Coordinates of N, CA and C in Angstrom, one line a residue:
Chain I
G1 N 30.0 -4.1 -3.4 CA 28.7 -4.5 -3.4 C 28.3 -4.7 -2.3
Q2 N 26.7 -4.7 -2.1 CA 26.4 -5.3 -1.0 C 25.2 -6.6 -1.2
N3 N 25.6 -7.5 0.0 CA 25.4 -8.7 -0.1 C 24.7 -9.4 1.8
I4 N 23.4 -9.5 1.6 CA 22.7 -9.6 2.8 C 22.0 -10.7 2.6
D5 N 22.6 -12.3 3.5 CA 21.9 -13.3 3.4 C 21.3 -14.0 4.6
Q6 N 19.9 -14.4 4.6 CA 19.4 -15.1 5.4 C 18.5 -16.5 4.7
P7 N 17.7 -17.3 5.9 CA 17.2 -18.4 5.2 C 16.5 -17.5 5.3
T8 N 15.3 -18.5 3.9 CA 13.6 -17.9 3.4 C 13.3 -18.0 4.6
E9 N 12.8 -19.2 5.0 CA 11.9 -19.9 5.7 C 12.7 -20.5 7.0
M10 N 11.7 -20.7 8.0 CA 11.9 -21.7 9.4 C 10.8 -21.7 10.0
T11 N 10.7 -22.9 10.6 CA 9.6 -23.5 11.4 C 10.2 -23.9 12.8
A12 N 9.2 -24.2 13.9 CA 10.0 -24.0 15.2 C 8.5 -24.3 16.0
T13 N 8.8 -25.0 17.2 CA 7.7 -25.1 17.9 C 7.5 -24.1 19.3
E14 N 6.0 -24.1 19.7 CA 6.0 -23.3 20.5 C 6.5 -23.7 21.7
G15 N 7.1 -22.4 22.3 CA 8.4 -23.3 23.5 C 10.0 -23.1 23.4
A16 N 9.8 -23.8 22.3 CA 11.5 -24.0 22.1 C 12.1 -22.8 21.5
I17 N 13.5 -22.7 20.9 CA 14.5 -21.8 20.2 C 14.7 -22.3 19.3
V18 N 14.8 -20.8 18.8 CA 15.3 -20.9 17.4 C 16.6 -19.7 16.9
Q19 N 17.2 -20.1 16.0 CA 18.2 -19.2 15.6 C 18.5 -19.0 14.5
I20 N 18.6 -17.7 14.2 CA 18.2 -17.1 12.7 C 19.6 -16.5 12.2
N21 N 20.5 -17.0 11.1 CA 21.5 -16.7 11.2 C 21.4 -15.6 9.9
C22 N 22.6 -14.5 9.8 CA 22.6 -13.9 9.1 C 24.5 -13.6 8.3
T23 N 24.4 -13.6 7.1 CA 26.0 -13.5 7.0 C 25.7 -12.1 6.2
Y24 N 27.1 -11.1 5.9 CA 26.9 -10.0 5.4 C 28.2 -9.8 4.7
Q25 N 28.1 -9.4 3.4 CA 29.3 -8.3 2.7 C 28.4 -7.0 2.5
T26 N 29.5 -5.8 2.6 CA 29.3 -4.6 2.6 C 30.1 -3.6 2.5
S27 N 29.8 -2.9 1.9 CA 30.9 -1.8 1.4 C 31.2 -0.5 2.9
G28 N 30.7 -0.7 3.7 CA 30.6 0.1 4.7 C 30.1 -0.6 6.0
F29 N 30.6 -0.5 7.1 CA 29.6 -1.3 8.1 C 29.8 0.0 9.6
N30 N 28.6 0.0 9.7 CA 28.2 1.2 10.7 C 27.4 0.5 12.3
G31 N 27.0 -0.6 12.0 CA 25.9 -1.5 12.6 C 25.4 -2.6 12.3
L32 N 24.7 -3.8 12.8 CA 23.5 -4.6 12.6 C 22.4 -4.5 13.1
F33 N 21.2 -4.3 12.9 CA 20.0 -4.6 13.0 C 19.2 -5.7 12.7
W34 N 18.6 -6.1 13.6 CA 17.4 -7.3 13.2 C 16.0 -6.4 13.9
Y35 N 15.2 -6.8 13.0 CA 13.7 -6.0 13.0 C 12.7 -7.2 12.6
Q36 N 11.6 -7.1 13.4 CA 10.3 -8.0 13.4 C 9.3 -7.5 12.4
Q37 N 8.9 -8.4 11.3 CA 7.7 -7.6 10.5 C 6.4 -8.6 10.5
H38 N 5.5 -8.1 11.2 CA 4.3 -8.6 10.5 C 3.8 -8.4 9.7
A39 N 2.7 -9.4 8.8 CA 2.2 -9.0 7.4 C 1.7 -7.8 6.9
G40 N 1.8 -7.4 6.3 CA 1.3 -6.0 6.2 C 1.6 -4.8 6.9
E41 N 2.3 -4.7 7.4 CA 3.0 -4.1 8.8 C 4.3 -3.6 8.7
A42 N 4.8 -2.1 9.3 CA 6.0 -1.7 9.4 C 6.8 -2.3 10.0
P43 N 8.2 -2.6 9.8 CA 9.0 -3.2 10.9 C 9.4 -2.5 12.1
T44 N 9.4 -3.5 12.9 CA 9.6 -3.4 14.6 C 10.9 -3.6 15.3
F45 N 11.9 -2.4 15.8 CA 12.9 -3.1 16.3 C 13.3 -3.8 17.4
L46 N 13.9 -5.0 17.1 CA 14.4 -5.7 18.3 C 15.8 -5.4 19.1
S47 N 17.0 -5.5 17.6 CA 18.3 -5.6 18.7 C 19.2 -4.3 17.6
Y48 N 20.6 -4.2 17.9 CA 21.4 -3.6 17.4 C 22.6 -3.7 18.0
N49 N 23.7 -4.4 17.4 CA 24.9 -4.7 17.1 C 25.9 -3.8 16.3
V50 N 27.0 -3.5 16.9 CA 28.1 -2.5 16.8 C 29.5 -3.0 16.9
L51 N 29.5 -3.7 18.2 CA 30.6 -4.3 18.9 C 30.6 -6.1 18.9
D52 N 31.5 -6.7 18.8 CA 31.3 -8.4 18.6 C 30.8 -8.7 19.9
G53 N 30.5 -9.7 19.8 CA 29.6 -10.3 20.9 C 27.7 -10.4 21.0
L54 N 27.3 -10.6 22.2 CA 26.3 -11.1 22.4 C 25.3 -10.1 22.9
E55 N 24.1 -9.5 22.6 CA 23.6 -8.5 23.2 C 22.3 -9.4 23.5
E56 N 21.8 -9.1 24.7 CA 20.6 -9.8 25.1 C 19.4 -8.9 25.6
K57 N 18.4 -9.4 25.2 CA 16.8 -8.5 25.4 C 15.5 -9.3 25.8
G58 N 15.8 -10.0 26.9 CA 14.7 -10.6 27.3 C 14.6 -12.1 26.5
R59 N 13.9 -12.2 25.5 CA 13.5 -13.8 25.0 C 14.2 -13.5 23.8
F60 N 15.0 -12.4 23.7 CA 15.5 -12.0 22.4 C 17.0 -11.9 22.3
S61 N 17.9 -12.3 22.0 CA 19.3 -12.1 21.6 C 20.2 -11.8 20.4
S62 N 21.1 -10.8 20.2 CA 21.8 -10.9 18.9 C 23.1 -11.3 19.2
F63 N 23.9 -11.7 18.3 CA 25.2 -12.3 18.2 C 25.6 -11.7 17.1
L64 N 27.1 -11.0 17.2 CA 27.7 -10.3 15.8 C 29.1 -10.9 15.9
S65 N 29.5 -11.1 14.6 CA 31.1 -11.2 14.5 C 31.4 -10.2 13.5
R66 N 31.9 -9.5 13.5 CA 32.3 -8.4 12.2 C 33.7 -9.2 11.8
S67 N 34.4 -9.7 11.8 CA 35.5 -10.4 11.2 C 34.8 -11.8 10.5
K68 N 34.1 -12.2 10.8 CA 33.2 -13.1 10.0 C 31.8 -12.7 9.2
G69 N 31.3 -11.6 9.6 CA 30.6 -10.8 9.0 C 29.2 -12.0 9.0
Y70 N 28.9 -11.9 10.2 CA 28.0 -13.1 10.7 C 27.4 -12.6 11.9
S71 N 26.0 -12.9 11.8 CA 24.8 -12.6 13.1 C 24.2 -13.1 12.8
Y72 N 23.4 -13.4 14.1 CA 22.6 -14.3 14.4 C 21.5 -13.5 15.5
L73 N 19.8 -14.1 15.4 CA 19.1 -13.9 16.3 C 18.9 -14.9 16.9
L74 N 18.6 -15.1 18.3 CA 18.1 -15.9 19.1 C 16.9 -16.0 19.5
L75 N 15.8 -16.6 19.6 CA 14.5 -16.4 20.0 C 14.3 -17.5 20.8
K76 N 14.0 -17.5 22.6 CA 13.9 -18.2 23.2 C 11.9 -18.2 23.6
E77 N 11.8 -19.6 24.3 CA 10.3 -19.8 24.5 C 9.5 -19.1 23.5
L78 N 9.5 -19.7 22.7 CA 9.2 -19.5 21.2 C 7.4 -18.9 21.7
Q79 N 6.7 -17.9 21.1 CA 5.4 -17.9 21.0 C 4.5 -18.0 19.7
M80 N 3.2 -17.9 19.6 CA 2.9 -18.1 18.2 C 3.1 -16.9 17.7
K81 N 3.0 -15.9 18.5 CA 2.7 -14.3 18.0 C 4.5 -14.2 17.6
D82 N 5.1 -14.8 17.5 CA 6.6 -14.9 17.1 C 6.9 -15.0 15.7
S83 N 5.2 -15.8 15.1 CA 5.2 -16.0 13.6 C 5.7 -14.7 13.1
A84 N 6.5 -14.5 12.1 CA 6.7 -13.3 11.6 C 7.9 -13.2 10.8
S85 N 8.0 -12.3 9.8 CA 9.3 -12.1 9.5 C 10.7 -11.5 10.1
Y86 N 11.9 -12.3 9.9 CA 13.2 -11.2 10.5 C 13.8 -10.9 9.9
L87 N 14.1 -9.6 9.8 CA 14.8 -8.7 8.5 C 15.9 -8.4 9.6
C88 N 17.4 -8.9 8.5 CA 18.5 -8.6 8.9 C 18.9 -7.1 8.6
A89 N 19.6 -6.2 8.8 CA 19.8 -5.4 8.3 C 21.2 -4.3 9.1
V90 N 21.6 -4.3 7.7 CA 23.2 -3.2 7.8 C 23.5 -2.1 7.5
S91 N 23.9 -1.0 8.7 CA 24.2 0.3 8.5 C 25.2 0.6 8.1
G92 N 25.5 0.9 6.3 CA 26.4 1.4 5.9 C 26.9 2.7 5.7
G93 N 27.6 3.0 4.7 CA 27.9 4.1 4.4 C 26.7 5.2 4.3
Y94 N 26.7 6.5 4.4 CA 25.8 7.4 4.0 C 24.4 7.4 5.0
N95 N 25.0 6.3 6.0 CA 23.5 6.6 7.1 C 22.2 5.6 6.7
K96 N 22.6 5.0 5.3 CA 21.8 3.9 4.9 C 21.7 2.5 5.4
L97 N 20.4 2.3 5.7 CA 20.3 0.7 6.3 C 19.6 -0.4 5.0
I98 N 20.2 -1.0 5.1 CA 20.1 -1.9 3.8 C 20.1 -3.3 4.6
F99 N 18.8 -4.1 3.9 CA 18.0 -5.3 4.3 C 18.1 -6.4 3.9
G100 N 18.2 -7.4 4.4 CA 18.4 -8.5 3.9 C 16.8 -9.1 3.1
A101 N 16.7 -10.3 2.6 CA 15.7 -10.0 2.2 C 14.3 -11.3 3.4
G102 N 14.7 -11.2 4.6 CA 14.1 -11.7 5.5 C 13.8 -13.0 5.8
T103 N 13.6 -13.9 6.8 CA 13.5 -14.9 7.5 C 12.0 -15.0 7.9
R104 N 11.4 -16.2 6.9 CA 10.1 -16.1 8.2 C 10.0 -17.2 8.4
L105 N 9.1 -17.1 9.5 CA 9.2 -17.6 10.7 C 7.6 -18.0 11.2
A106 N 7.7 -19.7 11.4 CA 6.3 -20.1 11.4 C 6.7 -20.5 12.9
V107 N 5.7 -20.3 13.7 CA 6.2 -21.3 15.0 C 4.6 -21.9 15.1
H108 N 4.4 -23.1 15.5 CA 3.3 -24.4 15.7 C 3.4 -24.8 16.8
P109 N 1.9 -24.8 17.5 CA 2.0 -25.4 18.8 C 2.4 -26.9 18.9
Chain R
G1 N 9.8 5.5 22.7 CA 10.7 5.8 21.5 C 10.5 6.9 20.3
A2 N 11.0 6.9 19.7 CA 10.7 8.3 18.5 C 9.3 7.7 17.7
V3 N 8.9 8.6 17.1 CA 7.8 8.3 16.5 C 7.7 8.8 15.4
V4 N 7.3 7.9 13.9 CA 7.3 8.3 12.6 C 5.8 8.0 11.9
S5 N 5.2 9.2 11.7 CA 4.0 9.3 11.0 C 3.8 9.0 9.9
Q6 N 2.7 8.1 8.8 CA 2.8 8.2 7.4 C 1.6 8.0 7.1
H7 N 1.5 8.8 6.2 CA 0.0 8.8 5.5 C -0.2 9.3 4.2
P8 N -1.1 8.8 3.4 CA -2.2 7.8 4.2 C -1.9 6.2 4.3
S9 N -2.5 5.4 4.9 CA -2.2 4.2 5.1 C -2.3 2.8 4.0
R10 N -3.5 3.6 3.0 CA -4.2 2.7 2.3 C -4.3 4.0 1.0
V11 N -3.7 3.7 -0.1 CA -4.7 4.8 -1.2 C -4.9 3.4 -2.4
I12 N -5.5 3.7 -3.3 CA -6.2 3.4 -4.4 C -6.2 4.6 -5.2
C13 N -5.7 4.3 -6.6 CA -5.5 5.0 -7.4 C -5.5 4.8 -9.2
K14 N -6.1 5.6 -9.5 CA -6.5 5.3 -11.1 C -5.1 5.0 -12.0
S15 N -4.7 4.5 -13.2 CA -3.7 4.2 -13.8 C -3.6 6.2 -14.2
G16 N -2.2 6.7 -14.4 CA -1.5 7.7 -14.7 C -2.2 8.7 -13.9
T17 N -2.5 8.7 -12.8 CA -2.5 9.7 -11.6 C -1.3 9.9 -10.5
S18 N -1.6 10.7 -9.9 CA 0.1 10.8 -9.0 C -0.9 10.6 -7.6
V19 N 0.0 10.2 -6.7 CA 0.3 10.0 -5.5 C 1.0 10.8 -4.7
K20 N 0.6 11.3 -3.4 CA 1.5 11.8 -2.6 C 1.2 11.1 -1.5
I21 N 2.8 10.8 -0.7 CA 2.4 9.9 1.0 C 3.5 11.0 1.6
E22 N 3.3 11.3 2.4 CA 3.7 12.2 3.3 C 4.1 11.0 4.8
C23 N 5.7 11.5 5.0 CA 6.0 11.0 6.4 C 6.7 11.9 7.1
R24 N 6.5 12.2 8.3 CA 6.9 13.0 9.4 C 7.1 12.4 11.1
S25 N 8.6 13.0 10.8 CA 8.7 12.6 12.6 C 8.1 13.4 13.8
L26 N 7.6 12.6 14.4 CA 6.6 13.9 15.7 C 7.1 14.3 16.5
D27 N 8.4 13.6 17.0 CA 9.1 14.1 18.4 C 10.5 14.2 18.1
F28 N 11.3 13.9 17.3 CA 12.5 14.4 17.0 C 12.8 14.9 15.4
Q29 N 14.0 15.7 15.0 CA 14.3 16.3 13.8 C 15.0 15.2 13.5
A30 N 14.5 15.0 11.8 CA 15.1 14.1 11.0 C 15.8 14.8 10.0
T31 N 17.1 14.9 9.9 CA 17.8 15.3 9.3 C 17.6 14.8 7.6
T32 N 17.8 13.0 7.9 CA 17.8 12.4 7.0 C 16.6 11.3 7.1
M33 N 15.9 11.2 6.1 CA 15.1 10.1 6.1 C 14.9 9.2 4.8
F34 N 14.4 7.8 5.2 CA 14.7 7.0 3.5 C 13.3 6.2 3.2
W35 N 13.4 6.4 1.9 CA 12.3 5.7 1.3 C 12.7 3.9 0.9
Y36 N 11.6 3.1 1.2 CA 11.8 2.2 0.9 C 10.5 1.5 0.1
R37 N 10.9 0.3 -0.7 CA 9.2 -0.4 -1.5 C 9.3 -1.8 -1.3
Q38 N 8.6 -2.5 -0.6 CA 8.3 -3.9 -0.6 C 6.9 -4.3 -1.3
F39 N 7.3 -5.1 -1.8 CA 6.4 -6.1 -2.5 C 6.7 -7.6 -1.9
P40 N 5.1 -8.0 -2.0 CA 4.9 -9.4 -1.2 C 6.1 -10.3 -1.1
K41 N 6.1 -10.8 0.1 CA 7.1 -11.6 0.6 C 8.3 -11.3 0.0
Q42 N 8.9 -10.1 -0.2 CA 9.9 -9.5 -0.2 C 10.7 -9.1 0.7
S43 N 11.8 -8.5 0.9 CA 12.1 -7.7 1.9 C 11.9 -6.0 1.7
L44 N 12.4 -5.1 2.2 CA 12.6 -3.8 2.3 C 13.4 -3.7 1.4
M45 N 13.4 -2.5 -0.2 CA 14.3 -2.2 -0.9 C 14.6 -0.5 -1.0
L46 N 15.3 -0.4 -0.6 CA 15.7 1.3 -0.3 C 15.6 1.7 -1.7
M47 N 14.8 3.0 -1.9 CA 14.5 3.4 -3.1 C 15.8 4.9 -2.7
A48 N 15.4 5.3 -2.1 CA 15.9 6.6 -2.3 C 16.3 7.6 -0.7
T49 N 17.3 8.6 -0.9 CA 17.3 9.0 0.9 C 17.3 10.0 0.4
S50 N 16.2 11.1 1.5 CA 16.2 12.0 1.9 C 16.4 13.1 2.5
N51 N 17.4 13.8 1.8 CA 18.3 15.1 3.2 C 17.1 16.5 2.9
E52 N 17.5 16.8 4.3 CA 16.6 18.2 4.4 C 17.0 19.3 3.6
G53 N 16.4 19.9 2.9 CA 16.9 21.1 2.1 C 17.9 21.0 0.8
S54 N 17.8 19.5 0.6 CA 18.7 19.3 -0.8 C 18.2 18.0 -1.5
K55 N 18.4 17.9 -2.4 CA 17.6 17.0 -3.5 C 18.5 15.6 -3.0
A56 N 17.0 14.7 -3.0 CA 17.4 13.4 -2.7 C 18.4 12.8 -3.4
T57 N 18.8 11.5 -2.7 CA 20.2 10.4 -3.6 C 18.9 9.2 -4.2
Y58 N 19.0 9.0 -5.1 CA 18.3 7.9 -5.4 C 19.0 6.3 -5.8
E59 N 18.7 5.3 -5.4 CA 19.1 3.9 -5.8 C 19.4 3.6 -6.9
Q60 N 20.4 3.0 -7.6 CA 20.2 2.2 -8.7 C 19.1 2.2 -9.1
G61 N 18.3 2.1 -10.5 CA 17.3 1.3 -11.1 C 16.4 2.1 -10.3
V62 N 16.0 3.2 -9.6 CA 14.7 3.9 -9.5 C 15.0 5.5 -10.1
E63 N 13.8 5.0 -10.6 CA 13.3 6.6 -11.6 C 13.1 8.0 -11.2
K64 N 14.1 9.0 -11.1 CA 14.0 10.0 -9.7 C 12.7 10.9 -10.3
D65 N 12.7 11.0 -12.2 CA 11.1 11.8 -12.2 C 9.9 11.3 -12.0
K66 N 10.1 9.6 -11.6 CA 8.7 9.2 -11.5 C 8.6 8.8 -9.5
F67 N 9.1 9.0 -8.9 CA 9.1 8.8 -8.0 C 9.9 10.2 -7.3
L68 N 9.3 11.1 -6.8 CA 9.5 12.8 -6.6 C 9.4 12.6 -5.1
I69 N 10.8 12.8 -4.7 CA 11.0 13.2 -3.2 C 11.2 14.6 -2.6
N70 N 10.7 15.1 -1.7 CA 10.8 16.5 -1.3 C 11.0 16.2 0.4
H71 N 12.3 17.2 0.9 CA 12.3 17.2 2.5 C 12.6 18.4 2.8
A72 N 11.2 19.0 2.5 CA 11.3 20.5 2.9 C 11.7 21.3 4.2
S73 N 11.3 20.0 5.1 CA 12.0 20.6 6.6 C 12.3 19.1 7.5
L74 N 12.6 19.8 8.8 CA 13.5 18.7 9.7 C 12.3 17.4 10.1
T75 N 11.1 17.8 9.7 CA 10.1 16.6 10.2 C 9.3 16.4 9.3
L76 N 9.4 16.5 7.7 CA 8.7 16.2 7.3 C 9.4 15.9 5.5
S77 N 8.9 14.7 5.1 CA 9.6 14.3 3.9 C 8.4 13.9 3.3
T78 N 8.5 14.1 1.8 CA 7.0 13.1 0.8 C 7.6 12.7 -0.2
L79 N 6.7 11.6 -0.8 CA 7.1 10.6 -1.6 C 6.0 10.9 -2.8
T80 N 6.3 11.6 -4.0 CA 5.2 11.5 -5.1 C 5.1 10.4 -5.8
V81 N 4.8 9.4 -6.1 CA 4.5 8.5 -7.6 C 3.8 9.5 -8.8
T82 N 4.8 9.8 -9.6 CA 3.8 10.3 -10.9 C 3.7 9.2 -12.1
S83 N 2.1 9.4 -12.5 CA 1.6 8.7 -13.4 C 2.0 7.1 -13.2
A84 N 1.1 7.0 -12.1 CA 1.2 5.7 -11.5 C 0.6 4.5 -12.5
H85 N 1.3 3.2 -12.3 CA 0.8 2.5 -13.0 C 0.5 1.0 -12.2
P86 N 0.0 0.1 -12.8 CA -0.5 -0.9 -12.1 C 1.3 -1.6 -10.9
E87 N 2.0 -1.4 -12.1 CA 3.2 -2.2 -11.8 C 4.0 -1.4 -10.6
D88 N 3.2 -0.3 -10.3 CA 4.0 0.6 -9.1 C 2.8 0.2 -7.7
S89 N 2.2 -0.4 -7.9 CA 1.2 -1.2 -6.9 C 2.6 -1.6 -5.9
S90 N 2.6 -1.1 -4.5 CA 3.4 -1.8 -3.8 C 3.2 -1.3 -2.3
F91 N 4.0 -2.0 -1.5 CA 4.1 -1.3 0.1 C 5.0 -0.3 0.3
Y92 N 4.8 1.0 0.5 CA 5.7 1.9 0.7 C 6.0 2.4 1.9
I93 N 7.2 2.2 2.5 CA 7.5 2.6 3.4 C 8.9 3.6 4.1
C94 N 8.4 4.6 4.5 CA 9.7 5.9 5.3 C 10.5 5.5 6.7
S95 N 11.5 5.7 6.4 CA 12.1 5.6 8.4 C 12.6 6.9 8.3
A96 N 13.2 7.2 9.2 CA 13.9 8.1 9.8 C 15.1 7.6 11.0
R97 N 16.2 8.1 10.8 CA 16.8 7.6 12.2 C 17.2 8.7 12.6
T98 N 17.5 8.6 13.9 CA 18.3 9.4 14.9 C 19.8 9.0 15.4
V99 N 20.8 9.7 15.4 CA 21.8 9.4 15.9 C 22.2 10.1 17.3
K100 N 22.4 9.0 18.2 CA 23.1 9.7 19.7 C 24.3 8.8 19.6
G101 N 24.9 9.6 19.5 CA 26.5 8.6 19.8 C 26.5 7.3 18.8
I102 N 26.9 6.2 19.1 CA 27.1 4.8 18.2 C 25.5 4.0 18.2
D103 N 24.5 4.7 18.5 CA 23.1 4.3 18.2 C 22.3 4.8 17.8
T104 N 22.0 4.2 16.8 CA 21.4 4.9 15.3 C 20.2 4.1 14.7
E105 N 19.5 3.8 15.8 CA 18.3 3.2 15.7 C 17.2 4.0 14.6
A106 N 16.7 3.2 13.5 CA 15.8 3.5 12.3 C 14.1 3.5 12.9
F107 N 13.4 4.3 12.6 CA 12.1 4.3 13.1 C 11.3 4.2 11.5
F108 N 10.4 3.4 11.7 CA 9.6 3.2 10.7 C 8.1 4.0 10.6
G109 N 7.6 4.7 9.4 CA 6.4 4.8 8.9 C 5.3 3.7 9.2
Q110 N 4.4 3.8 9.3 CA 3.2 2.9 9.1 C 3.5 1.7 7.8
G111 N 3.8 2.4 6.8 CA 3.7 2.2 5.3 C 2.4 2.6 4.9
T112 N 2.5 2.5 3.5 CA 1.4 3.1 2.8 C 1.1 2.2 2.0
R113 N -0.3 1.3 1.7 CA -0.1 0.4 0.5 C -0.8 0.8 -0.6
L114 N 0.0 0.9 -1.8 CA -0.2 1.6 -2.9 C -1.0 0.9 -4.2
T115 N -2.2 1.1 -4.5 CA -2.8 -0.2 -5.5 C -3.3 0.8 -6.7
V116 N -2.8 0.5 -7.6 CA -3.1 1.3 -9.0 C -3.8 0.4 -9.8
V117 N -5.3 0.8 -10.4 CA -5.9 0.4 -11.0 C -6.1 0.8 -12.3

């Protein structure tokens, strides 16, 4: 079966660092994606991990441990515009992308 | 990056009518497109996988006779919601993937907000 877990909601302060965790159990694994989604809009790509370790892209970093079925998204120097939902998605068999329920992040001044 | 265009962005229809949503890959050929549905404050639920020139593969619980998917060309897939009911009101999003080695980013259309009245 497919199971992708993320916290439902998180809050953080502007300028701070926040880590959003994702655990997964899927029938196939070809990589893990993180997407950002603002309300009423389509998701936008943030990061992709297929090998263990940390991928850094500016203020965003993503980590993957395949043996533990675990990933996290790290957001640094938080800005108000980072308030959004963050979706963890696993690429499994047949090129499908299966999404977790998403984590709603609220950034406060 | 690659661009996926989805149309219309919003549609309101009467109960019992059908609505067609188009998804186009503008600058690449997408042999596979995916259709998702998203209810408020919930994540994207995969409805079906659309393969060019063949029948779509539907996820469990998705009625294939109600949600008709056609992938007539490498750049166009359509989703038709037939005999729409108020409970079909949702946000529908298509995506297409490019395969470049191990880099298989999925690009999303803008989404279609369907309201059935």
